[in-house]
mmCIF file of C-alpha atoms in Angstrom:
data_model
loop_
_atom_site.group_PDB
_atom_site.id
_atom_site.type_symbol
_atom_site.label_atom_id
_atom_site.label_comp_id
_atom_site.label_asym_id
_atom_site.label_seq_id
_atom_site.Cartn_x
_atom_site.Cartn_y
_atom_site.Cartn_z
ATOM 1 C CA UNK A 1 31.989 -29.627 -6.323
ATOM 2 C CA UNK A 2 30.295 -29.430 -2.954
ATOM 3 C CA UNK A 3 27.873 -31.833 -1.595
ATOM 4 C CA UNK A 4 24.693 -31.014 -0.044
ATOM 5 C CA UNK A 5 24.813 -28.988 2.955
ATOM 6 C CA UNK A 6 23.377 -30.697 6.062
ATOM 7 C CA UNK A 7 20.932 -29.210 8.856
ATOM 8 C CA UNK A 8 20.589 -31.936 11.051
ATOM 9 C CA UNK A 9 22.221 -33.397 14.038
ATOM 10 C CA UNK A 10 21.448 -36.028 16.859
ATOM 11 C CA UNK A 11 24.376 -36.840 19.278
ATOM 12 C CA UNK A 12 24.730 -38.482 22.531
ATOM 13 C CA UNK A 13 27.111 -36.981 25.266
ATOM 14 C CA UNK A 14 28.934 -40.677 27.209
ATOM 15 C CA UNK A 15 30.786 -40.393 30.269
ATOM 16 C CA UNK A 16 33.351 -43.340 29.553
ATOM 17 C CA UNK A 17 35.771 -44.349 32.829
ATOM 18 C CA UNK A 18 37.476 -47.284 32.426
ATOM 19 C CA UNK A 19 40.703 -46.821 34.755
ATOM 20 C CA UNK A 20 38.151 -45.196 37.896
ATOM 21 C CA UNK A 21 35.077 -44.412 39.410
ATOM 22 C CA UNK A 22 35.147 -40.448 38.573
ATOM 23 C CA UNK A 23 31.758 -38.041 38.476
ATOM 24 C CA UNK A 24 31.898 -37.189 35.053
ATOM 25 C CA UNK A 25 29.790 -33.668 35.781
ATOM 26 C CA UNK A 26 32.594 -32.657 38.039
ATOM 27 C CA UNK A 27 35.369 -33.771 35.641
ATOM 28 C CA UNK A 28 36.920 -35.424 38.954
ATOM 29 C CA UNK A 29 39.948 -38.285 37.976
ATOM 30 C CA UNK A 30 42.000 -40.360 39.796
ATOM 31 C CA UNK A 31 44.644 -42.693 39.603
ATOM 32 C CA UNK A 32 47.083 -41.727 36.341
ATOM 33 C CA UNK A 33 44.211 -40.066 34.707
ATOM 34 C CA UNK A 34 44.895 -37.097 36.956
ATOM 35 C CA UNK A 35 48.514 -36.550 35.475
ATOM 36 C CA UNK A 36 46.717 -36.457 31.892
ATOM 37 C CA UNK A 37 47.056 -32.400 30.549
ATOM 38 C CA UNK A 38 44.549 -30.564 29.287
ATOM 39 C CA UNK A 39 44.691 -31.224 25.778
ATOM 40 C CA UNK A 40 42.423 -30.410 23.245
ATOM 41 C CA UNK A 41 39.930 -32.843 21.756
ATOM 42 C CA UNK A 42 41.164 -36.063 19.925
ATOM 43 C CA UNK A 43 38.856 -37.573 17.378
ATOM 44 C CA UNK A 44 38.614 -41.020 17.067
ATOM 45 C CA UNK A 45 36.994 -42.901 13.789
ATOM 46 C CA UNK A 46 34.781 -45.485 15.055
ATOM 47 C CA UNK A 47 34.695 -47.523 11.664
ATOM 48 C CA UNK A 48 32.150 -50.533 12.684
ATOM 49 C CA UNK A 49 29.731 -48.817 14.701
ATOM 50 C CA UNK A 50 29.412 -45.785 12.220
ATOM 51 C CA UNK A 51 30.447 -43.072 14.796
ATOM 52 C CA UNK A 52 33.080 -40.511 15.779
ATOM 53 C CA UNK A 53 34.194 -40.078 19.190
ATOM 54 C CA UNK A 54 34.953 -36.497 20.452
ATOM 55 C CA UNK A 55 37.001 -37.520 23.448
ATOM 56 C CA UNK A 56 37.880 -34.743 26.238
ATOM 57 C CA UNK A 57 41.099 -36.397 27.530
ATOM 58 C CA UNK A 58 41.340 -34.182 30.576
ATOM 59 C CA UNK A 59 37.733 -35.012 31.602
ATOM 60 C CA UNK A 60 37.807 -38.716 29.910
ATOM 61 C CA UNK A 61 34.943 -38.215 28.530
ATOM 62 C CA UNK A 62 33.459 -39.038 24.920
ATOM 63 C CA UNK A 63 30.761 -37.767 22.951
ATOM 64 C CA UNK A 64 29.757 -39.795 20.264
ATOM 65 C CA UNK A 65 28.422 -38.313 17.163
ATOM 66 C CA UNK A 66 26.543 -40.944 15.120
ATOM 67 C CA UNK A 67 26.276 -40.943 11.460
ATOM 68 C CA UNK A 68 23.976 -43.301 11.187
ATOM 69 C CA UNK A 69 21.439 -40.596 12.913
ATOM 70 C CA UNK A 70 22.839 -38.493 10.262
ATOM 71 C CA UNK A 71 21.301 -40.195 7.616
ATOM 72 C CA UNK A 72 24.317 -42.055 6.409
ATOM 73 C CA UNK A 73 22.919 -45.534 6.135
ATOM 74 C CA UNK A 74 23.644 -48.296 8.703
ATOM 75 C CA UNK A 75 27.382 -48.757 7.461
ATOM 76 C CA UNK A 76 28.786 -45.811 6.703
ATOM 77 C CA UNK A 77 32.371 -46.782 7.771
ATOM 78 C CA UNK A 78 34.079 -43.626 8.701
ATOM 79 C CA UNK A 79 37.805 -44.018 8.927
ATOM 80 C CA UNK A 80 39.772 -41.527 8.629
ATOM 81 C CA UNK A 81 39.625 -37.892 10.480
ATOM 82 C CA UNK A 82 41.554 -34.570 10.074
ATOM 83 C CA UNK A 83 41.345 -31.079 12.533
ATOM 84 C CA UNK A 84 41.799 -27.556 11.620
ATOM 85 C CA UNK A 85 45.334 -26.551 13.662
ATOM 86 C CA UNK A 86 42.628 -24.152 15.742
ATOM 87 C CA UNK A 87 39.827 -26.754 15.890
ATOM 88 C CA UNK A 88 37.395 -24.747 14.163
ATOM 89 C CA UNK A 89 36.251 -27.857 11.502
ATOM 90 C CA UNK A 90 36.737 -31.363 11.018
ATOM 91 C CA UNK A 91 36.608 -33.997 8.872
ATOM 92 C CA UNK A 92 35.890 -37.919 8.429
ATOM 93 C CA UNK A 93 35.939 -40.124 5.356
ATOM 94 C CA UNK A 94 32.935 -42.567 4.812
ATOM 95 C CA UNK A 95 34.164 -45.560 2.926
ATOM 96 C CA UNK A 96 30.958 -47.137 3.106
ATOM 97 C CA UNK A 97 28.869 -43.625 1.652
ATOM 98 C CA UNK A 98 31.529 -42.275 -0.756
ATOM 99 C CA UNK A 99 31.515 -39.198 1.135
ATOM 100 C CA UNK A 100 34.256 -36.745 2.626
ATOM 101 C CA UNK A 101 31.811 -34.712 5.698
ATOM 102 C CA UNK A 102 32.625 -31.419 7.499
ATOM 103 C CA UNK A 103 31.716 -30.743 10.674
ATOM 104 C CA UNK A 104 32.371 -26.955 13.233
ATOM 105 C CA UNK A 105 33.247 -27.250 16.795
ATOM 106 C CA UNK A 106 30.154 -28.010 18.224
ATOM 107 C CA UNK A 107 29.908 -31.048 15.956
ATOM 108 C CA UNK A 108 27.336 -29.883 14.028
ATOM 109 C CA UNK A 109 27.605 -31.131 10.674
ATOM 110 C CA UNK A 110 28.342 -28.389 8.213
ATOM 111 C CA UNK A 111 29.299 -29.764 4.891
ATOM 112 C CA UNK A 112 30.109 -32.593 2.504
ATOM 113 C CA UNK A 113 31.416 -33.940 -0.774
ATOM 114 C CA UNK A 114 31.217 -37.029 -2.645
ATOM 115 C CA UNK A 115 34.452 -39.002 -3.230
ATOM 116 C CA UNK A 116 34.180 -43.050 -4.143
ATOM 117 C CA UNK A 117 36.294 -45.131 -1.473
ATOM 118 C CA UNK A 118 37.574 -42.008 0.103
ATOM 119 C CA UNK A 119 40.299 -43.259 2.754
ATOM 120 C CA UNK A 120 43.041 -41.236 4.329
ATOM 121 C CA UNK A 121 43.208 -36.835 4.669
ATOM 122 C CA UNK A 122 45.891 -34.640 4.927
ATOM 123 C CA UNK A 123 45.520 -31.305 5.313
ATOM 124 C CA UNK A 124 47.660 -29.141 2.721
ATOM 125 C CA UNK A 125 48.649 -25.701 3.576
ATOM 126 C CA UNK A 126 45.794 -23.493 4.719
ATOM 127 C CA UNK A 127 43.221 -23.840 2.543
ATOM 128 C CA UNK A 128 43.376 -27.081 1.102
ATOM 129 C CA UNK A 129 42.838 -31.061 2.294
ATOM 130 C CA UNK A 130 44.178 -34.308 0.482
ATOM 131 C CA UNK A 131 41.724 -37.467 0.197
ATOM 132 C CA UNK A 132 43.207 -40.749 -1.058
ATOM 133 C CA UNK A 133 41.300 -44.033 -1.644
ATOM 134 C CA UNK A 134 40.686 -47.055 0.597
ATOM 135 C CA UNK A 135 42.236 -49.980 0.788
ATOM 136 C CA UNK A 136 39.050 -51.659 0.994
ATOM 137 C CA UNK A 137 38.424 -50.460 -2.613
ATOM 138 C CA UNK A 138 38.522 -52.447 -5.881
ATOM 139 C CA UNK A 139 39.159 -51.233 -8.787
ATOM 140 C CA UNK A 140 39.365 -47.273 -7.205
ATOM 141 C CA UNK A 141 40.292 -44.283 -9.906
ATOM 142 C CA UNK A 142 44.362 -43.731 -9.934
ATOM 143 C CA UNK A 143 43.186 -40.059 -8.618
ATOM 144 C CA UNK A 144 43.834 -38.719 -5.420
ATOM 145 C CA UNK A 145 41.394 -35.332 -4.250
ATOM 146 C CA UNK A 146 42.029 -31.969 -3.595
ATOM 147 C CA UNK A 147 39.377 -29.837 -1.385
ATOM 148 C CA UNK A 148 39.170 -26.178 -0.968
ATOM 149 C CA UNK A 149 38.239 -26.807 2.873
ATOM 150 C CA UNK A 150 36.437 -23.478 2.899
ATOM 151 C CA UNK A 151 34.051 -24.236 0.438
ATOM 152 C CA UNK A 152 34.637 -28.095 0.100
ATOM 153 C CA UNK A 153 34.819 -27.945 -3.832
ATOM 154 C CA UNK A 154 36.991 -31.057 -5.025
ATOM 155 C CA UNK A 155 39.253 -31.728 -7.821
ATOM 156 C CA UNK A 156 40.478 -35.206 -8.392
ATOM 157 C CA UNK A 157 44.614 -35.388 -9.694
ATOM 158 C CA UNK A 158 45.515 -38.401 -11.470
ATOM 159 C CA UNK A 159 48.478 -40.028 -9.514
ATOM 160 C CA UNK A 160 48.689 -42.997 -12.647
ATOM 161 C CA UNK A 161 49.369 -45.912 -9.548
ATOM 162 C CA UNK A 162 46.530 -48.385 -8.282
ATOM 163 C CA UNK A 163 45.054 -48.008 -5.077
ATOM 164 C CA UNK A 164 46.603 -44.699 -3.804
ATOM 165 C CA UNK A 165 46.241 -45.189 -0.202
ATOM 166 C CA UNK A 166 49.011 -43.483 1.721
ATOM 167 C CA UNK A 167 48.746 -39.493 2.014
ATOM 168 C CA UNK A 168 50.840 -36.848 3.329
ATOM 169 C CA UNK A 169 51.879 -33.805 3.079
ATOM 170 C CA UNK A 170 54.878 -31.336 3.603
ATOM 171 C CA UNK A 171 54.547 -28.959 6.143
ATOM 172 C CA UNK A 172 55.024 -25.978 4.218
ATOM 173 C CA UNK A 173 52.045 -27.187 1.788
ATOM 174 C CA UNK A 174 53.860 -27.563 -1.466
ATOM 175 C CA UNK A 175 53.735 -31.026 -2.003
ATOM 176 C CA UNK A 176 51.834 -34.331 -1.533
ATOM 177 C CA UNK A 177 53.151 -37.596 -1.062
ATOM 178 C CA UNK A 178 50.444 -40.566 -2.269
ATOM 179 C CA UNK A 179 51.933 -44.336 -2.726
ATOM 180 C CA UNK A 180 50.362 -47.630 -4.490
ATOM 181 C CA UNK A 181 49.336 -50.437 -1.868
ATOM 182 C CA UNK A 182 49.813 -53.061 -4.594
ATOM 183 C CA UNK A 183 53.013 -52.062 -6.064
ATOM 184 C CA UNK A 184 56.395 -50.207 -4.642
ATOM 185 C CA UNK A 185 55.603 -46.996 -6.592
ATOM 186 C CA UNK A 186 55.850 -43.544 -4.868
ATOM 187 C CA UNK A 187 54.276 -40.305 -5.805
ATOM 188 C CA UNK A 188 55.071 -36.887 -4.951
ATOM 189 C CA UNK A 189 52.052 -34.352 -6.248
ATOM 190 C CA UNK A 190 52.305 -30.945 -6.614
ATOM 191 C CA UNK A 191 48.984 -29.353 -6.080
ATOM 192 C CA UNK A 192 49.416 -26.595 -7.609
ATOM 193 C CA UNK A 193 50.231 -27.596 -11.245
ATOM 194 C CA UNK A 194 48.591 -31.594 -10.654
ATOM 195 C CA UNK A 195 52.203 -32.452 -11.687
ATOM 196 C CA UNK A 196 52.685 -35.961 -10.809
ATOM 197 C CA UNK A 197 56.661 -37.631 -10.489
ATOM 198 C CA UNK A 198 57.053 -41.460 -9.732
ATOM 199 C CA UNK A 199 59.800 -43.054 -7.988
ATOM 200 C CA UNK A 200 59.295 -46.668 -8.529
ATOM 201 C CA UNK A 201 61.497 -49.031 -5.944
ATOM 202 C CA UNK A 202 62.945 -51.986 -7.995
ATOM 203 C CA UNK A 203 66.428 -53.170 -7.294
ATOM 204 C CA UNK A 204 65.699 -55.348 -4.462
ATOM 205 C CA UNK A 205 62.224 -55.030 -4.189
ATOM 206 C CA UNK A 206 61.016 -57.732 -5.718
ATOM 207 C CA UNK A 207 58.088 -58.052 -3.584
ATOM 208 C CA UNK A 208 54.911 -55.668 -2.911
ATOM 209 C CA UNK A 209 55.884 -53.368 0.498
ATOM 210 C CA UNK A 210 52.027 -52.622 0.616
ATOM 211 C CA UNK A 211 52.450 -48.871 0.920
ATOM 212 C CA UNK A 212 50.115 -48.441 4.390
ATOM 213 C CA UNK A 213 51.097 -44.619 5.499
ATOM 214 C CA UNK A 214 53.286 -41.828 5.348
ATOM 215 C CA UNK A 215 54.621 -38.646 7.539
ATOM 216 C CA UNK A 216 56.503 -36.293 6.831
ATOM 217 C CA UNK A 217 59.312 -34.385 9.062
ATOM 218 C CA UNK A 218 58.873 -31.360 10.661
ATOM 219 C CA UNK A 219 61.740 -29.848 8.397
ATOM 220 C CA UNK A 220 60.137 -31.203 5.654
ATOM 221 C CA UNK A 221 63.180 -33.212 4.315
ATOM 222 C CA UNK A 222 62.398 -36.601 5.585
ATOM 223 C CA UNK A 223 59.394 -39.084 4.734
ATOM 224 C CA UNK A 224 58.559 -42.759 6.373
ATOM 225 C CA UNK A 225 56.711 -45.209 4.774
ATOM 226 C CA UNK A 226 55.092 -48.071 6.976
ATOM 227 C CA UNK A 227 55.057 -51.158 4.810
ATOM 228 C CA UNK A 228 52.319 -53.460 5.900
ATOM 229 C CA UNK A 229 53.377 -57.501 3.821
ATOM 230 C CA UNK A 230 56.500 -56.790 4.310
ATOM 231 C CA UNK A 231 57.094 -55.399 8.088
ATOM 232 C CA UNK A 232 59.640 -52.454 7.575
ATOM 233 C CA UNK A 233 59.496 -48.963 7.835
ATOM 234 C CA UNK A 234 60.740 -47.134 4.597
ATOM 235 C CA UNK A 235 62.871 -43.452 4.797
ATOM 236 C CA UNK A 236 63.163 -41.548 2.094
ATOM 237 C CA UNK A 237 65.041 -38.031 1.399
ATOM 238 C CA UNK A 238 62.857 -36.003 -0.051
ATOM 239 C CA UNK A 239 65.266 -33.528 -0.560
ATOM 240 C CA UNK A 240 66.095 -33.473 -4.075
ATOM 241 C CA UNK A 241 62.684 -32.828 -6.049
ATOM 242 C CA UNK A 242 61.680 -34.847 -8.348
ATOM 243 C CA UNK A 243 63.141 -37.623 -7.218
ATOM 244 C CA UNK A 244 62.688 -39.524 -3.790
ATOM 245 C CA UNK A 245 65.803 -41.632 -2.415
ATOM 246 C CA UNK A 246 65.462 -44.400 0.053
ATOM 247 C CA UNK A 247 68.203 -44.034 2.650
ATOM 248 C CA UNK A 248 66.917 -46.707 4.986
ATOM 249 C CA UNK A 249 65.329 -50.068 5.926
ATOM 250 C CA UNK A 250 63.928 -51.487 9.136
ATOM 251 C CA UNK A 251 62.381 -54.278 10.193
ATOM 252 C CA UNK A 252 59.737 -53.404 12.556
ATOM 253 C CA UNK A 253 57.332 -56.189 13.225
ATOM 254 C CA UNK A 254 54.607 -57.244 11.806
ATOM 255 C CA UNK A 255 52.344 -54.710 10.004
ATOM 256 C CA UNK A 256 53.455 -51.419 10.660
ATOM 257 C CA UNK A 257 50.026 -49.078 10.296
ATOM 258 C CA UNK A 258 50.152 -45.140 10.837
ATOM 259 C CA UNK A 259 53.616 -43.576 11.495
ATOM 260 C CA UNK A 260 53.610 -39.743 13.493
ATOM 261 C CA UNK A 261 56.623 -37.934 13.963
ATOM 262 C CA UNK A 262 57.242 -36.346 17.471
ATOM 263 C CA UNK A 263 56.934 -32.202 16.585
ATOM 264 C CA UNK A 264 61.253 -32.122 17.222
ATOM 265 C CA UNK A 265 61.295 -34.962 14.708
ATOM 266 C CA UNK A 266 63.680 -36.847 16.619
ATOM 267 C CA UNK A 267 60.874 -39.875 16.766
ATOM 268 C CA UNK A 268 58.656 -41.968 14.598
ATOM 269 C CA UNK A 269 56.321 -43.332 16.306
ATOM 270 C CA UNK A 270 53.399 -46.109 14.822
ATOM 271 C CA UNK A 271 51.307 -49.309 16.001
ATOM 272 C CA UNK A 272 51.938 -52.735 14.596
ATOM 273 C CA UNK A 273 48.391 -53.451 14.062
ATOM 274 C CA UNK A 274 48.988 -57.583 14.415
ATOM 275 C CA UNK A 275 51.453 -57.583 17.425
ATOM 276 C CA UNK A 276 49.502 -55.170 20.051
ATOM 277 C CA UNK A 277 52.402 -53.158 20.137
ATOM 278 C CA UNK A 278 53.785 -49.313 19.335
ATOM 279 C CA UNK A 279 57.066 -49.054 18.159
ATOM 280 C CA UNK A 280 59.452 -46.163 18.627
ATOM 281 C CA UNK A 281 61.845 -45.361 15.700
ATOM 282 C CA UNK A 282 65.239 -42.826 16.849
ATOM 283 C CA UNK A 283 65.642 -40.562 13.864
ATOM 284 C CA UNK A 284 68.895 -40.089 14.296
ATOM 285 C CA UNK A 285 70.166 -43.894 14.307
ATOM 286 C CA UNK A 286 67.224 -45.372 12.202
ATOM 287 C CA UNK A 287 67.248 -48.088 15.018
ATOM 288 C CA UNK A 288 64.261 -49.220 17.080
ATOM 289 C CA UNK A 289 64.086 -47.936 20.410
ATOM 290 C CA UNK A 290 61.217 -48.956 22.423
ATOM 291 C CA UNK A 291 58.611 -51.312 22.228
ATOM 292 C CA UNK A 292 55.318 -50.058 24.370
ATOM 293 C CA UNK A 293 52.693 -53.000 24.874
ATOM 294 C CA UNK A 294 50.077 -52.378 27.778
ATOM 295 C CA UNK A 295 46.341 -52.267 28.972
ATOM 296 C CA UNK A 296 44.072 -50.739 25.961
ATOM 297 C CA UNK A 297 46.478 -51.417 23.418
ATOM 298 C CA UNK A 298 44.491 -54.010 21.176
ATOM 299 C CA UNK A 299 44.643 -54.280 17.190
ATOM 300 C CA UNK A 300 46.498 -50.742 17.453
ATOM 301 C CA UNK A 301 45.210 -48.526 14.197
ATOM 302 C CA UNK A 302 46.500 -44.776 14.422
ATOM 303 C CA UNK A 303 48.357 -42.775 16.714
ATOM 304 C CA UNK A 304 48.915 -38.947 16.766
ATOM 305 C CA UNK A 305 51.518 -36.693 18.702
ATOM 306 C CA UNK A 306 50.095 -34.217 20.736
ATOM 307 C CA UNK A 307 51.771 -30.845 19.424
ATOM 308 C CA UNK A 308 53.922 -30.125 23.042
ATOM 309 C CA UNK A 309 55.800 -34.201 22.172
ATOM 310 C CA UNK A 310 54.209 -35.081 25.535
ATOM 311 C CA UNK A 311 51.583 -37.447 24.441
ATOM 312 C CA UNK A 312 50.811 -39.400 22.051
ATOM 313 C CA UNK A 313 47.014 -41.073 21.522
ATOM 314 C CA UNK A 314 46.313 -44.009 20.198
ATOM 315 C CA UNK A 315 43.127 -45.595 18.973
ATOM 316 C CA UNK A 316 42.725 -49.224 18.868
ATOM 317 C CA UNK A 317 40.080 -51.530 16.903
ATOM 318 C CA UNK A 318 39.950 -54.800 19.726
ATOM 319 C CA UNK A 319 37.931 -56.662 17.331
ATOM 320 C CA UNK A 320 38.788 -59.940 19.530
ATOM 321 C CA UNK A 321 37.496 -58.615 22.401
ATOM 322 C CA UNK A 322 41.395 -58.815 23.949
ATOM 323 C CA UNK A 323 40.921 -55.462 25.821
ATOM 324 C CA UNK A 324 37.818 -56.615 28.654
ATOM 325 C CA UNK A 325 36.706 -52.963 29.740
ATOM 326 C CA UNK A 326 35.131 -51.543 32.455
ATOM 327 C CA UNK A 327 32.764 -48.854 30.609
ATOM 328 C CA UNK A 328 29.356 -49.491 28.915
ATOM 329 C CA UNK A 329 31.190 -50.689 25.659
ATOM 330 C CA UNK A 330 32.245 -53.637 27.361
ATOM 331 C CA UNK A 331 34.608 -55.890 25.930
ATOM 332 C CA UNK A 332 33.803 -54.543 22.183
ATOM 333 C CA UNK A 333 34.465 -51.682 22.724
ATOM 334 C CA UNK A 334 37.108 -49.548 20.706
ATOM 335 C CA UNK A 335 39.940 -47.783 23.067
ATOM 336 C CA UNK A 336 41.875 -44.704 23.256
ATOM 337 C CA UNK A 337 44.793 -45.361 25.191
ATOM 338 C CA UNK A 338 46.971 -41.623 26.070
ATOM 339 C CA UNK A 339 50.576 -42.632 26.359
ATOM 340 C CA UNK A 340 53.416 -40.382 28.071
ATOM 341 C CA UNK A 341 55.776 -39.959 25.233
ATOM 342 C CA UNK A 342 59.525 -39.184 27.558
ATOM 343 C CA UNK A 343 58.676 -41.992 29.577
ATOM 344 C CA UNK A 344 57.010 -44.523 27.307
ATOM 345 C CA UNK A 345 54.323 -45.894 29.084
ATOM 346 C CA UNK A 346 50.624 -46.037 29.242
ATOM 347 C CA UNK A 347 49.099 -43.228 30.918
ATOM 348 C CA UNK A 348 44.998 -44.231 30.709
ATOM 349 C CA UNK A 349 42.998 -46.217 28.436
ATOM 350 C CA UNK A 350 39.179 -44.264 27.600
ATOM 351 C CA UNK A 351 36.969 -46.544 26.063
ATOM 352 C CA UNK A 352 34.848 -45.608 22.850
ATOM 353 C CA UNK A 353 32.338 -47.187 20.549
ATOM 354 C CA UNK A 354 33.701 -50.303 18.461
ATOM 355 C CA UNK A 355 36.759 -50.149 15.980
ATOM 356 C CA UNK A 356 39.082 -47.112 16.701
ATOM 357 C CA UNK A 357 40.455 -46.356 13.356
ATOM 358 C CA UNK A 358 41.839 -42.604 12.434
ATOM 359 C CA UNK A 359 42.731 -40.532 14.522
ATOM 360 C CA UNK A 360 43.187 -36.632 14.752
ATOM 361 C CA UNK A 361 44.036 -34.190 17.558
ATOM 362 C CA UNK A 362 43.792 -30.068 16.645
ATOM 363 C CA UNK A 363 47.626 -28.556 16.360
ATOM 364 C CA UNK A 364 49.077 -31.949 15.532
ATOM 365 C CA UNK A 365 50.781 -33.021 12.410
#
């Protein structure tokens, strides 16, 4: 059932230039910002400092809408964040307010629902978004939600595995993929029925992967797993319904966090979280390709694909401080760093507010 709807918003438009001295009214850029395209917006979750960032990569700018204005307490946590493919809505989890929010274009705040430790979203189809739990949670419900995004009515599924964390799903809608972050169980949902069918990894497997994320191929016949203990990105052919078949192992450095395929599918793409890295996975070899480290890129969190392959954005937490900026966030500050996908390298780094968690660009799987 829906929430209450909300009528009020307070926001604050930041002009964030961390690479060059740019007029932010003009939308001038230099340097590498200038070979950024126009892409639409990217959200960012800003998890400690209870804000999203609406960043206009073209113009590098950021506005900031703050849910603490809202009325969402002084530590709402928002974490993770989902787009409509035409950017009409979208939508951020609140660990720290139990609450799955809506919000149109203009980033005006248009709906809610309550949902206890609500952590990662995956749109489904159409009409529908997935909501699993955060890891932050203890003792969470073995359910994962479904929302009507139209109306934002919610049914919770039971998934019968603790702390169902990672969430994707396929891109023609059918099914939903959810995982355990305390044991090596695998589930793959199907919405429409709230069928549930486990594939439990045991021969070898002694020890907990810790589950973090999942994506799903383009083709729909491939899923990844990032494992965060255990440092190894998981594939699976998903093929063969019910059942889910690992075909592959790789070690990958130290905690893997959210994997994105490129739209061909010919790369998987993730941050290690602990090693200020991104790794590049080949699709067709399984094998490691590239490792991108660089300015900006400090306790990476999640990364997106822009939907031409040509970008990919990353948001970062820098908790340390190991990224010293040049904007008003200053050396706490949270970072979006735009990275040219063909060649591999860091494009520009755009400052935000503190802890860059989700992240979410319109069009983008």
């Amino acid at each position: 059932m829906s929430g209450s709807r909300l009528v009020a918003s307070r926001r604050a438009v930041l002009c964030l230039l961390p690479l060059a001295v740019t007029a932010c009214a003009s939308g001038g850029r230099g340097g590498e910002a200038a070979r950024v395209a126009p892409y639409e917006l990217v959200y960012v979750a800003n998890e400690a400092s209870g804000t999203v960032s609406v960043v206009d990569v073209a113009r590098r700018s950021v506005q900031v809408v703050d849910l603490t204005e809202l009325g969402y307490g002084d530590n709402p946590r928002p974490h993770h964040v989902a787009v409509e493919p035409d950017g009409s809505h979208w939508y951020v989890t609140l660990i720290g307010r139990d609450r799955v929010l809506k919000f149109d274009r203009r980033n005006e705040p248009v709906d809610s629902v309550t949902f206890q430790v609500p952590g990662m979203l995956a749109l489904v189809g159409n009409d529908h978004m997935a909501v699993g739990r955060s890891m932050s949670a203890v003792n969470a419900p073995q359910r994962v939600g479904l929302i009507e995004r139209g109306s934002m009515a919610l049914e919770e599924i039971d998934v019968f595995v603790p702390m169902p964390h990672a969430l994707a799903a396929d891109p023609a809608g059918r099914w939903v993929f959810t995982g355990s972050m305390h044991e090596n169980t695998l589930v793959r949902l199907d919405p429409s029925s709230g069928r549930a069918d486990l594939t439990r990894l045991t021969e070898g497997h002694d020890d907990a992967h810790a589950l973090m994320q999942y994506a799903v191929s383009p083709d729909g016949q491939t899923l990844v797993a990032t494992a965060e203990r255990t440092g190894k990105l998981l594939v699976f052919d998903i093929t063969e319904a019910p059942a889910m078949r690992l075909t592959h192992e790789i070690d990958v450095g130290p905690q893997p966090w959210h994997p994105a395929f490129t739209p061909d599918g010919g790369e998987v793409w993730f941050a290690n979280l602990a090693a200020d890295q991104v790794t590049v996975v080949e699709a067709s070899s399984w094998m490691v390709a590239e490792v991108i480290r660089g300015q900006g890129i400090a306790e990476p969190h999640g990364i997106v694909v822009s939907p031409d392959g040509s970008r990919a954005f990353l948001s970062n937490r820098n908790t340390s401080g190991d990224y010293s900026g040049q904007g008003r966030f200053g050396p706490s500050a949270g970072t979006l760093v735009v990275i040219d996908v063909p060649a591999r390298r860091v494009l520009d780094v755009i400052e935000v507010p503190h802890y860059g968690a989700g992240v979410a660009v319109a069009g983008a799987r």
